[in-house]
CSV table of C-alpha atoms in Angstrom, one decimal:
chain,number,residue,atom,x,y,z
C,1,MET,CA,-63.4,77.0,-12.4
C,2,GLU,CA,-65.1,78.5,-9.3
C,3,LEU,CA,-65.6,75.2,-7.7
C,4,ARG,CA,-62.0,74.1,-8.2
C,5,GLU,CA,-60.5,77.4,-6.9
C,6,HIS,CA,-60.3,76.3,-3.3
C,7,LYS,CA,-59.1,72.8,-2.8
C,8,SER,CA,-60.6,72.1,0.6
C,9,SER,CA,-64.1,73.5,-0.3
C,10,PHE,CA,-64.0,71.6,-3.6
C,11,ILE,CA,-63.2,68.3,-1.8
C,12,ALA,CA,-66.1,69.0,0.6
C,13,TYR,CA,-68.4,69.7,-2.4
C,14,LYS,CA,-67.4,66.5,-4.2
C,15,VAL,CA,-67.9,64.3,-1.2
C,16,LEU,CA,-71.3,65.8,-0.4
C,17,HIS,CA,-72.3,65.6,-4.0
C,18,VAL,CA,-71.4,61.9,-4.2
C,19,LEU,CA,-73.4,61.2,-1.0
C,20,VAL,CA,-76.4,63.0,-2.3
C,21,VAL,CA,-76.4,61.2,-5.6
C,22,ALA,CA,-76.1,57.8,-3.8
C,23,THR,CA,-79.0,58.8,-1.6
C,24,LEU,CA,-81.0,59.9,-4.7
C,25,ILE,CA,-80.4,56.5,-6.4
C,26,ARG,CA,-81.4,54.6,-3.2
C,27,GLN,CA,-84.6,56.7,-2.7
C,28,CYS,CA,-85.6,56.1,-6.4
C,29,VAL,CA,-85.2,52.3,-5.9
C,30,LEU,CA,-87.3,52.5,-2.7
C,31,GLY,CA,-89.9,54.6,-4.5
C,32,HIS,CA,-89.7,57.4,-1.9
C,33,PHE,CA,-90.4,60.2,-4.4
C,34,GLU,CA,-90.7,63.0,-1.7
C,35,SER,CA,-87.2,62.1,-0.7
C,36,VAL,CA,-86.1,62.2,-4.3
C,37,PHE,CA,-87.3,65.8,-4.4
C,38,PHE,CA,-85.2,66.6,-1.4
C,39,CYS,CA,-82.2,65.1,-3.1
C,40,VAL,CA,-82.7,67.1,-6.2
C,41,LEU,CA,-83.2,70.2,-4.2
C,42,THR,CA,-80.0,69.5,-2.3
C,43,LEU,CA,-78.0,69.1,-5.5
C,44,LEU,CA,-79.2,72.4,-6.7
C,45,LEU,CA,-78.5,74.1,-3.4
C,46,LEU,CA,-74.9,72.8,-3.3
C,47,TYR,CA,-74.2,75.0,-6.4
C,48,VAL,CA,-75.6,78.1,-4.7
C,49,PRO,CA,-72.3,79.3,-3.1
C,50,SER,CA,-70.4,79.1,-6.5
C,51,ILE,CA,-73.3,80.8,-8.3
C,52,VAL,CA,-73.3,83.6,-5.8
C,53,GLN,CA,-69.6,84.1,-6.1
C,54,VAL,CA,-69.7,84.2,-9.9
C,55,GLY,CA,-72.9,86.2,-10.3
C,56,LEU,CA,-72.1,88.8,-7.6
C,57,ARG,CA,-68.3,88.7,-8.2
C,58,ILE,CA,-67.5,88.2,-4.6
C,59,GLU,CA,-65.1,85.8,-2.9
C,60,LEU,CA,-66.5,83.5,-0.1
C,61,PRO,CA,-63.9,82.5,2.5
C,62,THR,CA,-63.3,78.7,2.4
C,63,THR,CA,-64.5,78.2,6.0
C,64,LEU,CA,-67.8,79.9,5.3
C,65,GLU,CA,-68.3,78.0,2.0
C,66,ILE,CA,-67.7,74.6,3.7
C,67,ILE,CA,-70.0,75.4,6.6
C,68,ILE,CA,-72.8,76.4,4.1
C,69,LEU,CA,-72.3,73.2,2.1
C,70,CYS,CA,-72.4,71.0,5.3
C,71,PHE,CA,-75.4,73.0,6.6
C,72,ILE,CA,-77.4,72.2,3.4
C,73,PHE,CA,-76.5,68.5,3.6
C,74,ALA,CA,-77.3,68.3,7.3
C,75,ALA,CA,-80.7,70.1,6.9
C,76,GLU,CA,-82.0,68.3,3.8
C,77,ILE,CA,-80.4,64.8,3.6
C,78,LEU,CA,-79.7,64.1,7.3
C,79,GLY,CA,-82.5,66.1,8.8
C,80,GLU,CA,-85.4,65.3,6.4
C,81,ILE,CA,-84.5,62.0,4.7
C,82,SER,CA,-82.6,60.3,7.5
C,83,SER,CA,-85.0,61.7,10.1
C,84,PHE,CA,-82.3,63.3,12.3
C,85,TYR,CA,-84.8,65.9,13.4
C,86,VAL,CA,-86.7,63.2,15.2
C,87,ARG,CA,-83.9,60.6,16.0
C,88,VAL,CA,-81.1,62.9,17.1
C,89,PRO,CA,-81.9,65.1,20.1
C,90,GLY,CA,-81.0,68.7,19.6
C,91,TRP,CA,-80.4,68.4,15.8
C,92,ASP,CA,-82.9,71.1,14.9
C,93,THR,CA,-81.6,73.3,17.7
C,94,MET,CA,-78.0,73.0,16.5
C,95,LEU,CA,-79.0,73.9,12.9
C,96,HIS,CA,-81.0,76.9,14.0
C,97,THR,CA,-78.1,78.1,16.1
C,98,VAL,CA,-75.8,77.8,13.1
C,99,ASN,CA,-78.4,79.5,10.9
C,100,GLY,CA,-78.5,82.5,13.3
C,101,PHE,CA,-74.7,82.7,13.2
C,102,LEU,CA,-74.5,82.4,9.4
C,103,ALA,CA,-77.4,84.9,8.8
C,104,ALA,CA,-75.6,87.4,11.0
C,105,ALA,CA,-72.4,86.9,9.0
C,106,ILE,CA,-74.3,87.4,5.7
C,107,GLY,CA,-76.0,90.6,7.0
C,108,PHE,CA,-72.7,91.9,8.2
C,109,SER,CA,-71.0,91.0,4.9
C,110,LEU,CA,-73.7,92.9,2.9
C,111,VAL,CA,-72.8,96.1,4.8
C,112,VAL,CA,-69.1,95.5,4.4
C,113,LEU,CA,-69.4,94.9,0.6
C,114,LEU,CA,-71.7,97.9,0.1
C,115,ASN,CA,-69.4,100.1,2.2
C,116,SER,CA,-66.4,99.0,0.1
C,117,ASP,CA,-68.0,100.5,-3.0
C,118,GLU,CA,-66.6,104.0,-3.4
C,119,ARG,CA,-70.0,105.3,-4.6
C,120,LEU,CA,-71.7,104.2,-1.4
C,121,THR,CA,-69.1,104.6,1.3
C,122,PHE,CA,-70.3,105.7,4.7
C,123,ASP,CA,-68.5,106.1,8.0
C,124,LEU,CA,-70.3,103.3,9.9
C,125,SER,CA,-69.5,102.6,13.5
C,126,PRO,CA,-68.7,99.1,14.7
C,127,ALA,CA,-71.8,99.1,17.0
C,128,PHE,CA,-74.1,100.1,14.1
C,129,MET,CA,-72.7,97.3,11.8
C,130,ALA,CA,-73.1,94.7,14.7
C,131,VAL,CA,-76.7,95.8,15.2
C,132,VAL,CA,-77.4,95.5,11.5
C,133,ALA,CA,-76.0,92.0,11.4
C,134,PHE,CA,-78.1,91.0,14.5
C,135,CYS,CA,-81.3,92.5,13.1
C,136,PHE,CA,-80.7,90.8,9.7
C,137,SER,CA,-80.2,87.4,11.3
C,138,MET,CA,-83.3,87.7,13.5
C,139,THR,CA,-85.4,88.8,10.6
C,140,ILE,CA,-84.4,85.7,8.6
C,141,GLY,CA,-85.2,83.6,11.7
C,142,VAL,CA,-88.7,85.1,12.0
C,143,LEU,CA,-89.5,84.8,8.3
C,144,TRP,CA,-88.5,81.1,8.5
C,145,GLU,CA,-90.8,80.5,11.4
C,146,PHE,CA,-93.6,82.2,9.5
C,147,PHE,CA,-92.9,79.7,6.7
C,148,GLU,CA,-93.0,76.8,9.0
C,149,CYS,CA,-96.3,77.9,10.5
C,150,GLY,CA,-97.8,78.5,7.0
C,151,MET,CA,-96.7,75.0,5.9
C,152,ASP,CA,-98.3,73.4,8.9
C,153,LEU,CA,-101.6,75.3,8.5
C,154,VAL,CA,-101.9,75.0,4.8
C,155,PHE,CA,-100.3,71.7,3.9
C,156,HIS,CA,-100.8,69.9,7.3
C,157,THR,CA,-97.0,69.3,7.8
C,158,ASP,CA,-95.3,69.3,11.2
C,159,MET,CA,-92.4,71.6,10.7
C,160,GLN,CA,-93.1,73.2,14.1
C,161,LYS,CA,-92.3,70.1,16.1
C,162,ASP,CA,-94.6,69.4,19.1
C,163,THR,CA,-93.5,69.2,22.7
C,164,ILE,CA,-94.7,66.9,25.5
C,165,LEU,CA,-95.6,68.9,28.6
C,166,HIS,CA,-96.6,67.8,32.1
C,167,ALA,CA,-98.3,71.0,33.2
C,168,ILE,CA,-100.3,73.8,31.5
C,169,TYR,CA,-101.4,77.2,32.8
C,170,THR,CA,-104.3,78.9,31.0
C,171,VAL,CA,-107.1,81.4,31.5
C,172,ALA,CA,-109.3,79.4,29.1
C,173,LEU,CA,-110.2,77.0,32.0
C,174,ASP,CA,-111.2,79.9,34.4
C,175,PRO,CA,-114.9,79.4,35.1
C,176,THR,CA,-115.2,82.9,36.5
C,177,ARG,CA,-114.0,84.5,33.2
C,178,THR,CA,-111.9,87.0,35.2
C,179,ASN,CA,-108.6,86.4,33.4
C,180,THR,CA,-107.4,84.2,36.3
C,181,VAL,CA,-104.7,81.7,35.4
C,182,VAL,CA,-105.7,78.1,36.1
C,183,GLY,CA,-102.9,75.5,36.4
C,184,VAL,CA,-103.2,71.9,35.5
C,185,THR,CA,-100.2,69.9,36.8
C,186,GLY,CA,-99.1,66.3,36.9
C,187,ILE,CA,-100.4,65.5,33.4
C,188,THR,CA,-99.6,62.0,32.5
C,189,ASP,CA,-101.7,61.5,29.4
C,190,THR,CA,-103.7,63.2,26.7
C,191,ALA,CA,-107.0,62.0,25.3
C,192,VAL,CA,-108.6,63.2,22.0
C,193,ASN,CA,-112.3,62.3,21.5
C,194,GLY,CA,-112.0,59.9,24.4
C,195,GLU,CA,-109.1,58.0,23.0
C,196,SER,CA,-105.7,58.1,24.8
C,197,LEU,CA,-102.7,59.2,22.7
C,198,GLY,CA,-100.3,57.4,24.9
C,199,LEU,CA,-97.9,60.4,25.0
C,200,GLY,CA,-97.3,60.5,28.7
C,201,GLY,CA,-98.2,64.2,28.9
C,202,TYR,CA,-100.0,67.1,27.2
C,203,LEU,CA,-99.3,67.7,23.5
C,204,ASP,CA,-98.0,71.2,22.8
C,205,ILE,CA,-98.7,72.3,19.2
C,206,GLY,CA,-95.3,73.9,18.3
C,207,LEU,CA,-95.2,77.1,20.2
C,208,LEU,CA,-92.3,76.1,22.4
C,209,ASP,CA,-90.4,74.7,19.4
C,210,THR,CA,-90.8,78.1,17.6
C,211,MET,CA,-89.7,80.1,20.6
C,212,LYS,CA,-86.7,77.7,21.1
C,213,ASP,CA,-85.7,78.1,17.5
C,214,LEU,CA,-85.9,81.9,17.8
C,215,PHE,CA,-83.9,81.9,21.0
C,216,VAL,CA,-81.0,79.8,19.6
C,217,ASN,CA,-81.1,81.9,16.5
C,218,PHE,CA,-80.7,84.9,18.8
C,219,ILE,CA,-77.7,83.3,20.4
C,220,GLY,CA,-76.0,82.6,17.1
C,221,ALA,CA,-76.8,86.2,15.9
C,222,VAL,CA,-75.3,87.7,19.1
C,223,VAL,CA,-72.1,85.6,18.9
C,224,PHE,CA,-71.3,86.8,15.4
C,225,SER,CA,-72.4,90.3,16.0
C,226,ILE,CA,-69.9,90.5,18.8
C,227,ILE,CA,-67.2,89.0,16.6
C,228,GLY,CA,-68.1,91.5,13.8
C,229,TYR,CA,-68.0,94.4,16.2
C,230,PHE,CA,-64.4,93.7,17.2
C,231,TYR,CA,-63.5,93.0,13.5
C,232,VAL,CA,-64.5,96.5,12.6
C,233,LYS,CA,-63.0,97.9,15.8
C,234,SER,CA,-59.7,96.4,14.8
C,235,ARG,CA,-60.0,97.6,11.2
C,236,GLY,CA,-60.3,94.1,9.7
C,237,LYS,CA,-57.6,92.4,11.7
C,238,GLY,CA,-59.9,89.8,13.3
C,239,LYS,CA,-58.8,86.3,12.3
C,240,VAL,CA,-62.1,84.6,13.2
C,241,ALA,CA,-64.4,87.1,11.5
C,242,SER,CA,-62.3,87.1,8.3
C,243,LYS,CA,-63.2,83.4,7.8
C,244,PHE,CA,-66.8,84.4,7.4
C,245,ILE,CA,-66.8,87.7,5.6
C,246,PRO,CA,-66.7,87.7,1.8
C,247,SER,CA,-64.6,90.1,-0.2
C,248,ARG,CA,-64.8,91.5,-3.7
C,249,LYS,CA,-63.1,89.3,-6.4
C,250,GLU,CA,-59.7,90.2,-7.6
C,251,GLU,CA,-59.4,90.9,-11.3
C,252,GLY,CA,-57.7,87.6,-12.1
C,253,ARG,CA,-60.4,85.6,-10.3
C,254,ASP,CA,-63.4,87.1,-12.0
C,255,TYR,CA,-64.2,84.0,-14.1
C,256,LEU,CA,-67.5,85.3,-15.5
C,257,LYS,CA,-65.8,88.4,-16.9
C,258,ALA,CA,-63.0,86.3,-18.3
C,259,GLU,CA,-65.5,84.0,-20.1
C,260,GLN,CA,-67.4,87.0,-21.4
C,261,GLU,CA,-64.2,88.5,-22.8
C,262,LYS,CA,-63.4,85.2,-24.5
C,263,ALA,CA,-66.8,85.2,-26.1
C,264,LEU,CA,-66.3,88.6,-27.7
C,265,PRO,CA,-65.1,88.6,-31.3
C,266,PRO,CA,-61.6,90.1,-31.8
C,267,GLU,CA,-62.8,93.2,-33.5
C,268,ALA,CA,-65.5,93.9,-30.8
C,269,GLU,CA,-62.9,93.4,-28.1
C,270,GLY,CA,-60.5,95.8,-29.8
C,271,ARG,CA,-63.1,98.5,-30.0
C,272,GLU,CA,-64.4,97.9,-26.4
C,273,GLY,CA,-64.1,101.1,-24.4
C,274,ARG,CA,-63.4,103.4,-27.5
C,275,PRO,CA,-65.8,106.0,-28.8
C,276,ASP,CA,-67.8,105.3,-31.9
C,277,GLU,CA,-65.8,106.5,-35.0
C,278,GLY,CA,-68.8,108.1,-36.5
C,279,ALA,CA,-69.6,110.1,-33.4
Protein backbone atom coordinates (compact mmCIF):
# COMPACT_ATOMS: atom_id res chain seq x y z
CA MET A 1 0.00 0.00 0.00
CA GLU A 2 2.83 2.37 0.86
CA LEU A 3 4.78 1.57 -2.29
CA ARG A 4 1.75 2.05 -4.54
CA GLU A 5 0.65 5.34 -2.97
CA HIS A 6 2.65 7.57 -5.33
CA LYS A 7 2.60 6.40 -8.94
CA SER A 8 5.88 7.98 -10.08
CA SER A 9 7.95 6.75 -7.13
CA PHE A 10 6.33 3.29 -7.44
CA ILE A 11 7.34 3.11 -11.13
CA ALA A 12 10.90 4.14 -10.22
CA TYR A 13 10.98 1.48 -7.50
CA LYS A 14 9.73 -1.28 -9.82
CA VAL A 15 12.19 -0.38 -12.62
CA LEU A 16 15.15 -0.34 -10.22
CA HIS A 17 13.93 -3.54 -8.55
CA VAL A 18 13.84 -5.36 -11.90
CA LEU A 19 17.32 -4.09 -12.82
CA VAL A 20 18.75 -5.24 -9.49
CA VAL A 21 17.16 -8.70 -9.78
CA ALA A 22 18.54 -9.06 -13.33
CA THR A 23 21.98 -8.04 -12.06
CA LEU A 24 21.68 -10.51 -9.17
CA ILE A 25 20.91 -13.39 -11.54
CA ARG A 26 23.83 -12.45 -13.79
CA GLN A 27 26.28 -12.23 -10.90
CA CYS A 28 25.11 -15.64 -9.61
CA VAL A 29 25.77 -17.17 -13.04
CA LEU A 30 29.23 -15.57 -13.15
CA GLY A 31 29.99 -16.73 -9.61
CA HIS A 32 30.73 -13.21 -8.32
CA PHE A 33 29.41 -13.75 -4.82
CA GLU A 34 30.61 -10.41 -3.46
CA SER A 35 28.50 -8.71 -6.13
CA VAL A 36 25.60 -10.97 -5.17
CA PHE A 37 25.87 -9.56 -1.65
CA PHE A 38 25.70 -5.99 -3.01
CA CYS A 39 22.58 -6.92 -5.00
CA VAL A 40 20.84 -8.40 -1.96
CA LEU A 41 21.84 -5.37 0.11
CA THR A 42 20.43 -3.07 -2.58
CA LEU A 43 17.11 -4.95 -2.66
CA LEU A 44 16.81 -4.46 1.09
CA LEU A 45 17.79 -0.79 0.94
CA LEU A 46 15.16 -0.08 -1.73
CA TYR A 47 12.50 -0.91 0.87
CA VAL A 48 13.91 1.54 3.41
CA PRO A 49 11.94 4.65 2.32
CA SER A 50 8.63 2.78 2.59
CA ILE A 51 9.61 1.18 5.91
CA VAL A 52 10.53 4.61 7.29
CA GLN A 53 7.20 6.06 6.15
CA VAL A 54 5.16 3.26 7.69
CA GLY A 55 7.19 2.88 10.88
CA LEU A 56 7.59 6.57 11.68
CA ARG A 57 4.21 7.52 10.15
CA ILE A 58 5.63 10.27 7.99
CA GLU A 59 5.08 11.16 4.34
CA LEU A 60 8.15 11.43 2.10
CA PRO A 61 7.75 13.78 -0.87
CA THR A 62 7.81 11.90 -4.18
CA THR A 63 10.90 13.80 -5.40
CA LEU A 64 12.88 12.93 -2.29
CA GLU A 65 11.85 9.26 -2.43
CA ILE A 66 12.85 8.89 -6.10
CA ILE A 67 16.23 10.55 -5.49
CA ILE A 68 16.92 8.25 -2.53
CA LEU A 69 16.04 5.15 -4.61
CA CYS A 70 18.24 6.30 -7.51
CA PHE A 71 21.06 7.17 -5.10
CA ILE A 72 21.02 3.64 -3.64
CA PHE A 73 21.11 2.10 -7.13
CA ALA A 74 23.86 4.46 -8.31
CA ALA A 75 26.06 3.78 -5.27
CA GLU A 76 25.68 0.01 -5.01
CA ILE A 77 24.91 -1.39 -8.47
CA LEU A 78 26.52 1.17 -10.76
CA GLY A 79 29.28 2.27 -8.39
CA GLU A 80 30.38 -1.05 -6.92
CA ILE A 81 29.33 -3.78 -9.37
CA SER A 82 29.67 -1.83 -12.65
CA SER A 83 32.82 -0.09 -11.35
CA PHE A 84 31.56 3.42 -12.11
CA TYR A 85 33.72 4.70 -9.23
CA VAL A 86 36.76 3.84 -11.36
CA ARG A 87 35.40 4.09 -14.91
CA VAL A 88 33.36 7.29 -14.71
CA PRO A 89 35.32 10.42 -13.69
CA GLY A 90 33.59 12.33 -10.91
CA TRP A 91 31.08 9.57 -10.09
CA ASP A 92 32.14 9.42 -6.44
CA THR A 93 32.23 13.23 -6.26
CA MET A 94 28.69 13.47 -7.62
CA LEU A 95 27.34 10.95 -5.12
CA HIS A 96 29.04 12.66 -2.17
CA THR A 97 27.59 16.01 -3.25
CA VAL A 98 24.09 14.50 -3.43
CA ASN A 99 24.68 12.82 -0.09
CA GLY A 100 25.54 16.16 1.52
CA PHE A 101 22.34 17.68 0.11
CA LEU A 102 20.13 14.76 1.19
CA ALA A 103 21.68 14.53 4.67
CA ALA A 104 21.03 18.23 5.20
CA ALA A 105 17.43 17.69 4.07
CA ILE A 106 17.05 14.83 6.56
CA GLY A 107 18.53 16.86 9.42
CA PHE A 108 16.28 19.79 8.56
CA SER A 109 13.25 17.48 8.37
CA LEU A 110 13.96 16.02 11.80
CA VAL A 111 13.79 19.49 13.32
CA VAL A 112 10.60 20.32 11.38
CA LEU A 113 8.88 17.08 12.43
CA LEU A 114 9.88 17.46 16.06
CA ASN A 115 8.78 21.07 16.05
CA SER A 116 5.38 20.08 14.64
CA ASP A 117 4.72 18.00 17.77
CA GLU A 118 2.67 20.13 20.13
CA ARG A 119 4.48 18.66 23.14
CA LEU A 120 7.92 19.73 21.81
CA THR A 121 7.20 22.96 19.94
CA PHE A 122 9.89 25.64 20.12
CA ASP A 123 10.20 29.00 18.46
CA LEU A 124 13.18 28.20 16.22
CA SER A 125 14.72 30.83 13.99
CA PRO A 126 15.38 30.09 10.28
CA ALA A 127 19.13 30.56 10.83
CA PHE A 128 19.18 28.04 13.68
CA MET A 129 17.37 25.40 11.61
CA ALA A 130 19.72 25.98 8.68
CA VAL A 131 22.76 25.55 10.97
CA VAL A 132 21.30 22.32 12.40
CA ALA A 133 20.76 20.94 8.91
CA PHE A 134 24.32 21.87 7.89
CA CYS A 135 25.90 20.35 11.03
CA PHE A 136 23.84 17.16 10.69
CA SER A 137 24.98 16.71 7.08
CA MET A 138 28.65 17.33 7.87
CA THR A 139 28.50 14.91 10.80
CA ILE A 140 27.13 12.19 8.53
CA GLY A 141 29.88 12.96 6.02
CA VAL A 142 32.63 12.72 8.66
CA LEU A 143 31.25 9.46 10.07
CA TRP A 144 31.23 7.97 6.58
CA GLU A 145 34.86 8.93 6.05
CA PHE A 146 35.68 7.30 9.41
CA PHE A 147 33.99 4.15 8.08
CA GLU A 148 35.96 4.25 4.83
CA CYS A 149 39.25 4.68 6.69
CA GLY A 150 38.39 1.85 9.09
CA MET A 151 37.53 -0.52 6.23
CA ASP A 152 40.80 0.30 4.47
CA LEU A 153 42.87 -0.26 7.61
CA VAL A 154 41.14 -3.37 8.92
CA PHE A 155 39.95 -5.20 5.78
CA HIS A 156 42.53 -3.79 3.30
CA THR A 157 39.92 -2.34 0.94
CA ASP A 158 40.41 0.84 -1.09
CA MET A 159 37.35 2.89 -0.23
CA GLN A 160 39.56 5.99 0.06
CA LYS A 161 40.61 6.08 -3.57
CA ASP A 162 44.24 7.02 -4.21
CA THR A 163 45.34 10.05 -6.22
CA ILE A 164 48.32 10.40 -8.58
CA LEU A 165 50.44 13.46 -7.68
CA HIS A 166 53.40 15.02 -9.47
CA ALA A 167 54.74 16.99 -6.50
CA ILE A 168 54.92 16.48 -2.74
CA TYR A 169 55.88 18.86 0.09
CA THR A 170 56.94 17.36 3.41
CA VAL A 171 59.09 17.97 6.49
CA ALA A 172 59.87 14.25 6.66
CA LEU A 173 62.64 14.77 4.06
CA ASP A 174 64.24 17.69 5.93
CA PRO A 175 67.76 16.52 6.93
CA THR A 176 68.13 19.34 9.45
CA ARG A 177 65.03 18.29 11.44
CA THR A 178 64.01 21.92 11.80
CA ASN A 179 60.48 21.54 10.51
CA THR A 180 61.48 22.94 7.12
CA VAL A 181 59.27 21.91 4.21
CA VAL A 182 61.11 20.12 1.42
CA GLY A 183 59.48 20.08 -2.01
CA VAL A 184 59.89 17.28 -4.53
CA THR A 185 58.50 18.32 -7.90
CA GLY A 186 58.34 16.88 -11.40
CA ILE A 187 57.63 13.35 -10.15
CA THR A 188 57.06 11.02 -13.11
CA ASP A 189 57.14 7.60 -11.43
CA THR A 190 56.94 5.81 -8.11
CA ALA A 191 59.01 2.79 -7.14
CA VAL A 192 58.34 0.40 -4.24
CA ASN A 193 61.17 -1.88 -3.13
CA GLY A 194 63.03 -0.94 -6.27
CA GLU A 195 60.16 -1.87 -8.60
CA SER A 196 58.43 0.80 -10.67
CA LEU A 197 54.65 0.99 -10.31
CA GLY A 198 54.22 2.65 -13.69
CA LEU A 199 51.79 5.25 -12.35
CA GLY A 200 53.35 8.32 -13.90
CA GLY A 201 53.57 10.09 -10.55
CA TYR A 202 53.50 9.78 -6.76
CA LEU A 203 50.75 7.61 -5.20
CA ASP A 204 48.72 9.46 -2.60
CA ILE A 205 47.03 7.10 -0.10
CA GLY A 206 43.55 8.59 0.05
CA LEU A 207 43.95 11.88 1.93
CA LEU A 208 42.97 14.05 -1.03
CA ASP A 209 40.02 11.79 -1.82
CA THR A 210 38.76 12.14 1.75
CA MET A 211 39.13 15.92 1.76
CA LYS A 212 37.46 16.18 -1.66
CA ASP A 213 34.52 14.09 -0.41
CA LEU A 214 34.12 16.29 2.65
CA PHE A 215 34.36 19.44 0.54
CA VAL A 216 31.61 18.40 -1.90
CA ASN A 217 29.54 17.19 1.06
CA PHE A 218 30.02 20.71 2.44
CA ILE A 219 28.74 22.20 -0.83
CA GLY A 220 25.64 20.00 -0.84
CA ALA A 221 24.95 20.82 2.82
CA VAL A 222 25.31 24.56 2.24
CA VAL A 223 22.96 24.49 -0.77
CA PHE A 224 20.14 22.81 1.12
CA SER A 225 20.74 24.84 4.28
CA ILE A 226 20.18 28.01 2.24
CA ILE A 227 17.04 26.51 0.70
CA GLY A 228 15.81 25.46 4.14
CA TYR A 229 16.51 28.91 5.56
CA PHE A 230 14.25 30.61 3.02
CA TYR A 231 11.66 27.84 3.44
CA VAL A 232 11.29 28.69 7.14
CA LYS A 233 11.59 32.40 6.40
CA SER A 234 8.63 32.18 4.02
CA ARG A 235 6.67 30.03 6.53
CA GLY A 236 6.68 26.88 4.42
CA LYS A 237 5.91 28.47 1.05
CA GLY A 238 9.15 27.42 -0.66
CA LYS A 239 8.40 25.15 -3.63
CA VAL A 240 11.88 23.64 -3.86
CA ALA A 241 12.30 22.80 -0.16
CA SER A 242 8.81 21.29 0.08
CA LYS A 243 9.92 18.59 -2.39
CA PHE A 244 12.51 17.36 0.13
CA ILE A 245 10.85 17.87 3.52
CA PRO A 246 8.66 15.04 4.89
CA SER A 247 5.41 15.69 6.74
CA ARG A 248 3.32 13.74 9.22
CA LYS A 249 0.91 11.26 7.69
CA GLU A 250 -2.73 12.14 7.41
CA GLU A 251 -5.15 9.87 9.24
CA GLY A 252 -6.38 8.19 6.06
CA ARG A 253 -2.83 7.35 4.91
CA ASP A 254 -1.59 5.74 8.12
CA TYR A 255 -1.56 2.21 6.73
CA LEU A 256 0.11 0.63 9.74
CA LYS A 257 -2.60 1.94 12.06
CA ALA A 258 -5.28 0.79 9.61
CA GLU A 259 -3.85 -2.73 9.51
CA GLN A 260 -3.57 -2.85 13.29
CA GLU A 261 -7.21 -1.83 13.63
CA LYS A 262 -8.23 -4.56 11.18
CA ALA A 263 -6.36 -7.12 13.28
CA LEU A 264 -8.29 -6.18 16.42
CA PRO A 265 -11.27 -8.44 17.27
CA PRO A 266 -14.65 -6.60 17.09
CA GLU A 267 -15.18 -6.67 20.84
CA ALA A 268 -11.67 -5.28 21.54
CA GLU A 269 -12.15 -2.55 18.94
CA GLY A 270 -15.46 -1.60 20.51
CA ARG A 271 -13.94 -1.32 23.97
CA GLU A 272 -10.82 0.59 22.76
CA GLY A 273 -10.53 3.90 24.45
CA ARG A 274 -13.25 3.15 27.12
CA PRO A 275 -12.46 2.70 30.82
CA ASP A 276 -12.50 -0.77 32.28
CA GLU A 277 -16.02 -1.61 33.51
CA GLY A 278 -14.67 -3.07 36.72
CA ALA A 279 -12.70 0.02 37.62
